[in-house]
Amino acid sequence: MSGIVVALPAYNEGSRLEALLDRVRTALADRPYRIVVVDDGSRDNTAAILQRRSRDLPLAVVTHAVNAGLADTLRDGLKWVVDNCGDDDIVVTMDADDTHDPACIGAMTARLTDAVDVVIASRFQPGSQVVGVPWHRRLFSWGVFALLKVLLPIPGVRDYACGYRAMRVRTVRAVLARYGDDLFHLRDWGFICTAELLWKLHTVGARCGEVPFILRYDLKESVSRMRAGRTIAGYGLLVWQSRRPPFRRL
């Protein structure tokens, strides 16, 4: 049975992190698993929680001395996975604010087959629910989906933005081998990096699928750092750059 490593980028998520770690342990109790948390310069009690929980969990920690942003944090988590896991293992990326339910990991990993390399927990599949997200944010998400589906089409993908994904480590190894430290050209554009990573995975031949899930935004206690205008501009840049090297498929 393939091992699973859960990669969590964390910045000041101490209020919900411990509950999430416990739920990951419950969800993966019957499978070999590890957790890697990239602490992106947190100034709350995140580091103390990780130090304490490393005594009772298979937990590794990568620490940024100062806040570097989501792109560098996600990249460093994936680099740790490639350096410490086998090709047939599975990496699951998810948010550390407890809005992504680890109980969905079973369905996501089951969807990984010889024909599917990346599985997305999607807000746009039948059976999905979004709890606690204001109507204008939901409308914004649907607008982004419609824009990217037309301008940046990836077969099998409806949810470009959700960072809750399961991937074979060999697929992650392939995208890092091609792009290295340049994995994210739009690292200064915040959450755009999740869509950029998906496009980069597509350029190395990854085949994508989705499963429905329930986004529990009502559990989020940290402040959202998403800004609508800047996010729209970032997606526009991603679409523009996707038509220029080095984004072209080899």
Coordinates of C-alpha atoms in Angstrom, one line a residue:
M1 CA 0.0 0.0 0.0
S2 CA 1.3 3.4 -0.9
G3 CA 2.2 5.8 1.9
I4 CA 0.5 9.1 2.2
V5 CA 2.1 12.4 3.2
V6 CA -0.1 15.3 4.1
A7 CA 1.6 18.7 3.3
L8 CA 0.3 21.7 5.2
P9 CA 1.4 25.3 4.5
A10 CA 0.8 27.1 7.8
Y11 CA 0.8 30.8 8.8
N12 CA -0.6 31.8 12.1
E13 CA -3.1 28.8 12.1
G14 CA -2.6 27.8 15.8
S15 CA -6.2 28.2 16.6
R16 CA -7.3 25.3 14.3
L17 CA -4.1 23.4 13.6
E18 CA -4.2 21.0 16.5
A19 CA -7.8 20.0 15.6
L20 CA -6.8 19.4 12.0
L21 CA -3.8 17.2 13.0
D22 CA -6.1 15.0 15.1
R23 CA -8.6 14.7 12.3
V24 CA -5.8 13.7 9.9
R25 CA -4.7 11.0 12.3
T26 CA -8.2 9.7 12.5
A27 CA -8.8 9.7 8.8
L28 CA -5.5 7.9 8.0
A29 CA -5.4 5.5 11.0
D30 CA -5.5 2.4 8.7
R31 CA -2.8 3.6 6.3
P32 CA 0.9 4.5 6.6
Y33 CA 1.1 8.2 6.6
R34 CA 3.3 11.2 7.5
I35 CA 2.6 14.9 7.9
V36 CA 4.9 17.8 6.9
V37 CA 4.0 21.3 8.0
V38 CA 5.8 24.3 6.5
D39 CA 5.6 27.0 9.2
D40 CA 5.8 30.2 7.2
G41 CA 7.2 32.5 9.8
S42 CA 4.1 32.2 12.1
R43 CA 4.0 34.6 15.0
D44 CA 1.3 32.8 17.1
N45 CA 1.6 29.5 18.9
T46 CA 1.9 27.4 15.7
A47 CA 5.6 26.5 16.4
A48 CA 4.8 25.4 19.9
I49 CA 2.0 23.2 18.8
L50 CA 4.1 21.5 16.1
Q51 CA 7.0 20.9 18.6
R52 CA 4.6 19.3 21.1
R53 CA 2.6 17.2 18.5
S54 CA 5.8 15.9 16.9
R55 CA 6.1 13.6 20.0
D56 CA 2.9 11.7 19.2
L57 CA 2.5 12.1 15.4
P58 CA 4.7 11.2 12.4
L59 CA 5.3 14.9 11.9
A60 CA 8.1 16.8 10.2
V61 CA 8.4 20.6 10.2
V62 CA 10.0 22.9 7.7
T63 CA 10.4 26.4 9.2
H64 CA 10.7 29.8 7.4
A65 CA 12.3 32.4 9.6
V66 CA 10.1 35.1 8.1
N67 CA 6.9 35.0 6.2
A68 CA 7.6 34.1 2.6
G69 CA 4.1 33.7 1.2
L70 CA 2.0 30.8 0.1
A71 CA 3.9 30.0 -3.2
D72 CA 7.3 29.5 -1.5
T73 CA 5.7 27.6 1.4
L74 CA 3.9 25.2 -1.0
R75 CA 7.0 24.8 -3.1
D76 CA 9.2 23.9 0.0
G77 CA 6.6 21.4 1.2
L78 CA 6.6 19.7 -2.2
K79 CA 10.4 19.7 -2.3
W80 CA 10.4 18.0 1.1
V81 CA 8.0 15.4 -0.2
V82 CA 10.2 14.6 -3.3
D83 CA 13.3 14.3 -1.1
N84 CA 11.7 12.0 1.5
C85 CA 9.1 9.9 -0.3
G86 CA 9.0 7.3 -3.1
D87 CA 7.5 7.7 -6.5
D88 CA 4.4 5.6 -5.7
D89 CA 3.6 7.4 -2.5
I90 CA 0.8 10.0 -2.5
V91 CA 1.1 13.6 -1.4
V92 CA -2.1 15.4 -0.2
T93 CA -1.9 19.2 0.0
M94 CA -4.5 21.0 2.0
D95 CA -5.0 24.2 4.0
A96 CA -4.0 24.2 7.7
D97 CA -7.0 26.3 8.8
D98 CA -9.3 23.2 9.2
T99 CA -11.6 24.1 6.4
H100 CA -10.7 21.0 4.4
D101 CA -12.0 17.8 5.9
P102 CA -9.3 15.0 6.0
A103 CA -12.1 12.4 5.7
C104 CA -12.2 13.2 2.0
I105 CA -8.6 11.8 1.6
G106 CA -9.9 8.3 1.1
A107 CA -12.1 9.2 -1.8
M108 CA -9.3 11.3 -3.3
T109 CA -6.7 8.6 -3.2
A110 CA -9.1 6.0 -4.5
R111 CA -9.7 8.2 -7.6
L112 CA -5.9 8.1 -8.3
T113 CA -5.6 5.4 -11.0
D114 CA -3.4 4.7 -14.0
A115 CA -5.5 7.3 -15.9
V116 CA -5.6 10.0 -13.2
D117 CA -2.4 11.6 -11.7
V118 CA -4.0 14.5 -9.8
V119 CA -7.3 14.6 -7.9
I120 CA -8.8 17.8 -6.8
A121 CA -11.4 18.2 -4.0
S122 CA -13.8 20.4 -6.0
R123 CA -16.4 22.8 -5.0
F124 CA -18.0 22.5 -8.5
Q125 CA -18.9 18.8 -8.5
P126 CA -22.4 17.4 -7.8
G127 CA -22.6 16.7 -4.1
S128 CA -20.2 19.5 -3.1
Q129 CA -21.2 22.1 -0.5
V130 CA -19.7 25.4 0.6
V131 CA -20.5 26.3 4.2
G132 CA -19.9 29.8 5.6
V133 CA -18.8 31.6 2.5
P134 CA -20.6 34.9 1.7
W135 CA -22.7 35.0 -1.5
H136 CA -20.3 37.5 -3.2
R137 CA -17.3 35.2 -2.6
R138 CA -19.3 32.3 -4.1
L139 CA -20.2 34.4 -7.1
F140 CA -16.5 35.4 -7.5
S141 CA -15.5 31.7 -7.4
W142 CA -18.0 30.8 -10.1
G143 CA -16.7 33.7 -12.2
V144 CA -13.1 32.5 -11.9
F145 CA -14.2 29.0 -12.8
A146 CA -16.0 30.3 -15.9
L147 CA -13.0 32.4 -17.0
L148 CA -10.3 29.8 -16.5
K149 CA -12.4 27.0 -18.1
V150 CA -12.5 29.0 -21.3
L151 CA -9.1 30.7 -21.3
L152 CA -7.0 28.1 -19.5
P153 CA -8.7 24.7 -20.2
I154 CA -7.4 21.6 -18.4
P155 CA -9.3 18.4 -19.1
G156 CA -11.0 17.1 -16.0
V157 CA -10.7 20.3 -14.0
R158 CA -13.4 22.6 -12.8
D159 CA -11.9 23.9 -9.6
Y160 CA -8.6 25.6 -10.4
A161 CA -8.3 27.4 -7.0
C162 CA -8.8 24.8 -4.3
G163 CA -5.5 23.7 -2.9
Y164 CA -6.9 20.4 -1.5
R165 CA -5.4 17.9 -3.9
A166 CA -3.9 14.4 -4.0
M167 CA -1.0 13.6 -6.3
R168 CA 1.4 10.8 -7.0
V169 CA 4.9 11.8 -5.8
R170 CA 6.3 10.8 -9.2
T171 CA 4.1 13.6 -10.7
V172 CA 5.4 16.1 -8.3
R173 CA 8.9 15.0 -9.0
A174 CA 8.3 15.6 -12.7
V175 CA 7.1 19.1 -12.3
L176 CA 9.9 20.1 -9.9
A177 CA 12.4 18.5 -12.2
R178 CA 11.2 20.7 -15.0
Y179 CA 10.7 24.0 -13.2
G180 CA 12.8 23.7 -10.0
D181 CA 12.8 26.9 -7.9
D182 CA 10.9 28.6 -10.8
L183 CA 7.8 26.6 -10.1
F184 CA 5.9 29.7 -9.3
H185 CA 6.5 32.8 -11.5
L186 CA 3.6 34.5 -9.9
R187 CA 4.7 34.0 -6.3
D188 CA 3.9 37.6 -5.4
W189 CA 0.3 37.1 -6.4
G190 CA -0.8 35.1 -3.3
F191 CA -3.4 32.4 -4.0
I192 CA -2.8 32.4 -7.7
C193 CA -0.1 29.9 -7.1
T194 CA -2.6 27.1 -6.7
A195 CA -3.9 27.6 -10.2
E196 CA -0.3 28.1 -11.5
L197 CA 0.7 24.8 -10.0
L198 CA -2.2 23.0 -11.6
W199 CA -1.2 24.5 -15.0
K200 CA 2.4 23.5 -14.5
L201 CA 1.3 19.9 -13.7
H202 CA -0.7 19.9 -16.9
T203 CA 2.3 21.0 -18.9
V204 CA 4.3 17.9 -17.7
G205 CA 1.4 15.6 -18.8
A206 CA -0.5 15.1 -15.5
R207 CA -4.1 14.0 -16.0
C208 CA -6.6 15.4 -13.6
G209 CA -9.9 14.4 -12.0
E210 CA -12.1 15.7 -9.2
V211 CA -14.2 14.5 -6.3
P212 CA -16.9 16.5 -4.5
F213 CA -16.2 17.8 -1.0
I214 CA -17.7 20.1 1.7
L215 CA -15.7 23.3 2.2
R216 CA -16.2 24.3 5.9
Y217 CA -15.3 28.0 5.7
D218 CA -17.3 28.5 8.9
L219 CA -14.5 26.8 10.8
K220 CA -11.9 29.3 9.6
E221 CA -10.7 31.5 12.5
S222 CA -7.7 33.2 10.8
V223 CA -8.3 36.3 8.6
S224 CA -8.7 35.7 4.9
R225 CA -5.9 37.4 2.9
M226 CA -7.6 37.1 -0.5
R227 CA -8.3 40.4 -2.2
A228 CA -10.7 40.2 -5.2
G229 CA -9.2 42.9 -7.4
R230 CA -5.6 41.6 -7.0
T231 CA -6.8 38.0 -7.5
I232 CA -8.5 38.8 -10.7
A233 CA -5.4 40.6 -12.0
G234 CA -3.3 37.6 -11.0
Y235 CA -5.5 35.1 -12.9
G236 CA -5.2 37.4 -15.9
L237 CA -1.4 37.3 -15.7
L238 CA -1.5 33.5 -15.4
V239 CA -3.6 33.2 -18.6
W240 CA -1.2 35.6 -20.4
Q241 CA 1.9 33.8 -19.3
S242 CA 0.4 30.4 -20.1
R243 CA 0.7 31.4 -23.8
R244 CA 4.4 32.2 -23.5
P245 CA 7.5 30.1 -22.7
P246 CA 8.3 28.4 -20.3
F247 CA 4.6 27.4 -19.9
R248 CA 4.3 25.6 -23.2
R249 CA 4.0 21.9 -23.2
L250 CA 7.2 20.1 -24.4

